[in-house]
Amino acid sequence: MAYYHDNTIIFLNGAFVKAAEATTDYYSQSLHYGYAVFEGIRSYQTASGETKIFKATEHYDRLKNSAVALNMPYNWDTNELIEATYALLEKNNLQNAYIRPVVYAPANMSFNLNNESYLMIAAWEMGLFLGEKLIRVMTSSFQRPNPKGFRIEAKASGHYVNSILASQEAKAKGFDEALLTDMNDFVAEGPGANVFFEKNGKLVTPPTGNILPGITRATVIEICAEMNIPVEERLFTTDELKQADAAFFCGTAAEVIGWQSFDDVVFPTNWNDTLGRKIQLAYRERVTEAALVSEK
Ligand code: PMP
């Protein structure tokens, strides 16, 4: 996929520059050791025609928290970055977009602290996911990183080696995506999304602690509160998940995506009759600021 063309603009350390002309340092600690933090954000064309970045404050606050968790200097202001991101979208003529800020380190081949960080924000076109496709998910042979070895609540680049291994393994085995367990063999999350399952009219999702606390996960919990759908945050095993009525992943990029099967066990409830489907529609209405189905 081409993420940029000759005229694409990125935001680089406070300036708007052409992606094709921007340079980076091959001696960066980020490139060699995965020592960087990033965000995955989306903007949508809303019902009124305006462009809106969904949960912009939450994402830029998490970027800051991720940088602080990794001892990276971080002096950017959330509101200024949101403003810069809107300008970036406009300069690139984007409405439905994926926005990727990354905070990275200067040249440093040691493990020592840096006294500055760099920030790049890129954006490219990404349309609304319509949710027709259901995915086949398998239990990964890879576990999520142990929270005693990493700051797992941070969205750190290095963690994504684990995600890449898990996702590539699932695809090599003919599945669409992987589900990873934590170091105690409880279900944790997907390579880039949080998981919920439905059983007897209730939703269950792993608690924070061994997962990335997803902004979409929090939005799903908010939607459930508004729609009077009970949600339990608790640990569970892959065996319990196989007994579920239905399941879905949620994340900024994936939005809400239903599962057809897990380790080839097909879920009994038709996706269109699940709580996940209701939430998928409510989520879509929320990001596009259309009238809420939940209020009808
Ligand atoms: N877990 C992991 C490992 C992720 O990479 C993501 C995507 N950022 C999520 C969960 C979902 O997070 P969010 O809803 O904030 O995009």
XYZ file of C-alpha atoms and ligand atoms in Angstrom:
312
model
C 0.000 0.000 0.000
C 1.211 3.516 -0.810
C 0.821 5.599 2.325
C 1.902 8.811 0.644
C 2.524 10.411 -2.698
C 4.716 13.270 -3.903
C 2.525 15.969 -2.366
C 1.599 14.314 0.945
C 2.314 16.481 3.978
C 3.375 15.238 7.416
C 3.713 17.131 10.677
C 7.328 16.895 11.801
C 8.510 18.515 15.033
C 6.215 21.494 14.688
C 6.497 22.013 10.916
C 4.454 20.799 7.960
C 6.782 19.141 5.438
C 6.491 16.862 2.434
C 6.613 13.177 3.398
C 8.752 12.450 0.345
C 11.367 14.995 1.445
C 11.436 14.275 5.194
C 14.434 12.457 6.607
C 15.186 10.525 9.746
C 18.308 9.385 11.559
C 19.428 5.789 11.001
C 21.184 5.877 14.367
C 17.907 6.485 16.240
C 17.415 4.396 19.374
C 13.851 3.852 18.100
C 14.863 2.094 14.898
C 17.348 -0.228 16.588
C 15.527 -1.051 19.816
C 11.816 -0.373 19.147
C 12.024 2.457 21.686
C 9.232 4.721 20.455
C 5.559 5.297 21.252
C 2.708 5.911 18.891
C -1.037 6.302 18.479
C -3.637 5.098 16.025
C -6.429 7.647 15.628
C -9.284 8.037 13.182
C -11.154 10.966 11.746
C -14.547 10.742 10.132
C -16.740 12.834 7.919
C -19.645 13.471 10.273
C -23.333 13.713 9.402
C -23.021 17.522 9.170
C -20.225 17.185 6.591
C -17.500 18.328 8.993
C -14.372 16.341 9.742
C -14.123 15.116 13.319
C -11.231 13.340 15.008
C -12.791 10.704 17.256
C -11.624 10.876 20.907
C -8.704 13.110 19.940
C -7.971 14.176 23.524
C -7.970 10.595 24.797
C -5.532 9.525 22.083
C -3.086 12.414 22.544
C -3.262 12.049 26.330
C -2.432 8.357 25.925
C 0.484 9.274 23.637
C 1.862 11.490 26.387
C 1.311 8.815 29.051
C 3.041 6.242 26.833
C 6.064 8.540 26.384
C 6.250 9.251 30.123
C 5.949 5.509 30.894
C 9.030 4.926 28.706
C 11.009 7.846 30.198
C 10.918 9.731 26.895
C 10.998 13.549 27.075
C 7.586 14.851 25.996
C 6.817 18.557 25.812
C 3.886 18.678 23.399
C 0.492 19.943 24.409
C -2.568 17.808 23.601
C -4.650 20.744 22.349
C -1.876 22.033 20.105
C -1.417 18.562 18.621
C -5.141 18.235 17.986
C -5.090 21.591 16.202
C -2.046 20.518 14.175
C -3.808 17.266 13.261
C -6.872 19.087 11.947
C -4.545 21.290 9.876
C -2.740 18.189 8.617
C -6.035 16.630 7.491
C -6.976 19.797 5.687
C -3.583 20.106 3.963
C -3.919 16.535 2.721
C -7.572 16.934 1.815
C -8.631 14.077 4.116
C -11.866 13.483 6.010
C -12.099 9.733 6.652
C -8.540 9.094 7.697
C -6.218 7.080 9.873
C -3.844 9.300 11.831
C -0.520 7.987 13.069
C 1.537 10.086 15.497
C 4.867 8.594 16.571
C 7.276 9.886 19.184
C 10.807 8.673 18.583
C 14.304 8.990 19.925
C 17.391 10.736 18.565
C 20.602 9.005 17.519
C 21.721 6.950 20.499
C 23.169 3.468 20.347
C 23.391 3.198 24.138
C 20.482 2.526 26.498
C 20.876 5.893 28.174
C 18.153 8.516 28.563
C 17.751 11.121 25.833
C 17.233 14.802 26.425
C 14.863 15.210 23.522
C 12.279 13.293 21.497
C 10.933 13.849 18.005
C 7.321 13.750 16.868
C 5.928 12.891 13.467
C 2.245 12.758 12.508
C 1.131 11.121 9.266
C -2.413 10.588 7.946
C -3.886 8.600 5.117
C -7.315 7.769 3.776
C -9.290 5.085 5.627
C -12.974 4.515 5.026
C -15.618 3.522 7.553
C -15.696 -0.210 8.209
C -19.124 -1.500 7.283
C -18.967 -4.609 9.416
C -20.325 -7.196 7.019
C -17.271 -9.378 7.251
C -16.988 -11.779 10.182
C -13.557 -13.075 11.095
C -12.082 -16.444 11.988
C -9.838 -16.150 15.031
C -7.335 -18.622 16.512
C -5.557 -18.863 19.848
C -2.030 -17.610 19.287
C 0.968 -19.629 20.346
C 2.400 -16.253 21.436
C 1.433 -14.710 24.775
C 1.174 -10.968 25.332
C 4.271 -9.396 26.890
C 4.469 -9.919 30.633
C 3.572 -6.628 32.422
C 6.580 -7.281 34.667
C 8.798 -7.051 31.572
C 7.162 -4.125 29.810
C 4.950 -1.146 30.564
C 2.087 -2.917 28.856
C -0.336 0.021 29.293
C 1.923 2.111 27.028
C 1.476 1.967 23.268
C 5.160 1.300 22.671
C 6.485 0.374 19.248
C 8.580 -2.545 20.539
C 5.467 -4.322 21.873
C 4.277 -4.671 18.314
C 6.903 -7.263 17.428
C 4.699 -9.546 19.529
C 1.594 -8.392 17.601
C 3.291 -8.937 14.230
C 4.397 -12.465 15.160
C 0.911 -13.391 16.378
C -0.902 -11.904 13.392
C 1.469 -13.456 10.852
C 1.151 -16.860 12.536
C -2.670 -16.698 12.381
C -2.645 -15.721 8.705
C -0.114 -18.434 7.822
C -2.519 -20.943 9.374
C -5.443 -19.675 7.306
C -7.153 -17.571 10.007
C -7.964 -13.867 9.861
C -6.559 -12.905 13.225
C -4.971 -14.089 16.460
C -6.135 -13.924 20.061
C -3.363 -13.775 22.644
C -3.427 -14.932 26.228
C -1.562 -13.312 29.113
C 1.297 -14.889 31.084
C -1.260 -16.756 33.234
C -3.098 -18.196 30.213
C -6.125 -15.954 30.573
C -7.463 -14.262 27.452
C -5.796 -10.863 26.952
C -6.414 -9.230 23.551
C -5.792 -9.354 19.827
C -2.600 -8.043 18.185
C -4.265 -4.636 17.736
C -7.709 -4.832 19.327
C -9.523 -5.638 22.572
C -11.947 -8.528 22.898
C -15.505 -8.935 24.248
C -17.725 -12.003 24.320
C -21.467 -12.313 24.794
C -23.109 -14.950 26.977
C -26.753 -14.966 28.097
C -27.370 -11.279 27.366
C -24.195 -10.075 29.087
C -20.821 -8.943 27.746
C -17.508 -9.974 29.281
C -14.086 -8.414 28.618
C -10.668 -8.835 30.274
C -9.854 -6.226 32.937
C -7.030 -3.714 32.438
C -3.647 -4.812 33.771
C -2.408 -7.223 31.123
C -3.843 -5.416 28.074
C -3.628 -2.113 26.256
C -6.521 -0.113 27.749
C -8.255 0.584 24.460
C -10.108 3.803 23.803
C -12.630 1.844 21.714
C -12.994 -0.642 24.611
C -13.873 2.315 26.865
C -16.309 3.616 24.224
C -17.994 0.194 24.004
C -18.382 0.182 27.798
C -19.901 3.710 27.584
C -22.322 2.591 24.852
C -23.309 -0.440 26.946
C -24.061 1.789 29.949
C -26.332 3.912 27.758
C -28.037 0.876 26.242
C -28.395 -0.951 29.590
C -26.230 -3.826 28.429
C -24.420 -5.409 31.403
C -20.618 -5.649 31.048
C -18.329 -7.644 33.316
C -14.592 -6.917 33.372
C -13.012 -10.163 34.516
C -10.474 -12.796 33.591
C -11.570 -15.788 31.514
C -10.007 -18.647 29.590
C -10.095 -19.588 25.911
C -12.303 -22.571 26.933
C -14.931 -20.215 28.340
C -14.738 -18.091 25.184
C -15.515 -21.174 23.078
C -18.799 -21.548 24.995
C -19.862 -17.963 24.221
C -22.911 -16.978 22.153
C -20.852 -14.458 20.134
C -17.654 -12.402 20.282
C -16.065 -9.329 18.749
C -12.849 -7.337 18.580
C -12.814 -3.574 18.972
C -10.156 -0.991 18.247
C -9.702 2.311 16.500
C -8.754 0.725 13.174
C -11.003 -2.360 13.423
C -13.911 -0.390 14.982
C -16.237 -3.254 16.057
C -15.688 -6.487 14.151
C -17.689 -9.659 14.764
C -16.232 -13.132 14.966
C -17.504 -16.059 12.973
C -15.476 -18.654 14.863
C -12.756 -19.149 17.425
C -10.323 -22.046 16.906
C -12.871 -23.246 14.331
C -15.716 -23.367 16.882
C -18.508 -21.407 15.191
C -20.500 -19.031 17.422
C -24.163 -20.059 17.602
C -25.841 -16.627 17.472
C -26.330 -14.976 14.100
C -24.180 -11.811 14.136
C -27.162 -9.624 13.266
C -28.912 -10.770 16.450
C -25.966 -10.123 18.786
C -25.227 -7.335 21.244
C -22.009 -6.828 19.280
C -23.999 -5.884 16.182
C -26.064 -3.369 18.181
C -22.865 -1.874 19.545
C -21.284 -1.850 16.089
C -24.181 0.267 14.794
C -24.159 2.545 17.833
C -20.391 2.980 17.455
C -20.759 3.939 13.815
C -23.412 6.487 14.722
C -21.197 7.873 17.447
C -18.124 8.363 15.257
C -20.159 9.942 12.471
C -22.320 11.937 14.911
C -25.530 10.627 13.383
C -28.669 10.127 15.521
C -28.144 7.378 18.069
C -29.961 4.110 17.342
C -29.870 3.468 21.073
C -32.237 6.376 21.635
C -34.816 5.081 19.176
N -4.890 -3.677 22.016
C -3.797 -3.477 21.254
C -2.611 -4.342 21.452
C -3.801 -2.451 20.284
O -2.726 -2.244 19.519
C -4.962 -1.653 20.114
C -4.982 -0.580 19.067
N -4.446 0.620 19.568
C -6.056 -1.903 20.951
C -5.986 -2.923 21.883
C -7.296 -1.071 20.839
O -7.026 0.234 21.300
P -7.838 1.486 20.774
O -9.273 1.155 20.936
O -7.397 2.574 21.689
O -7.454 1.694 19.372
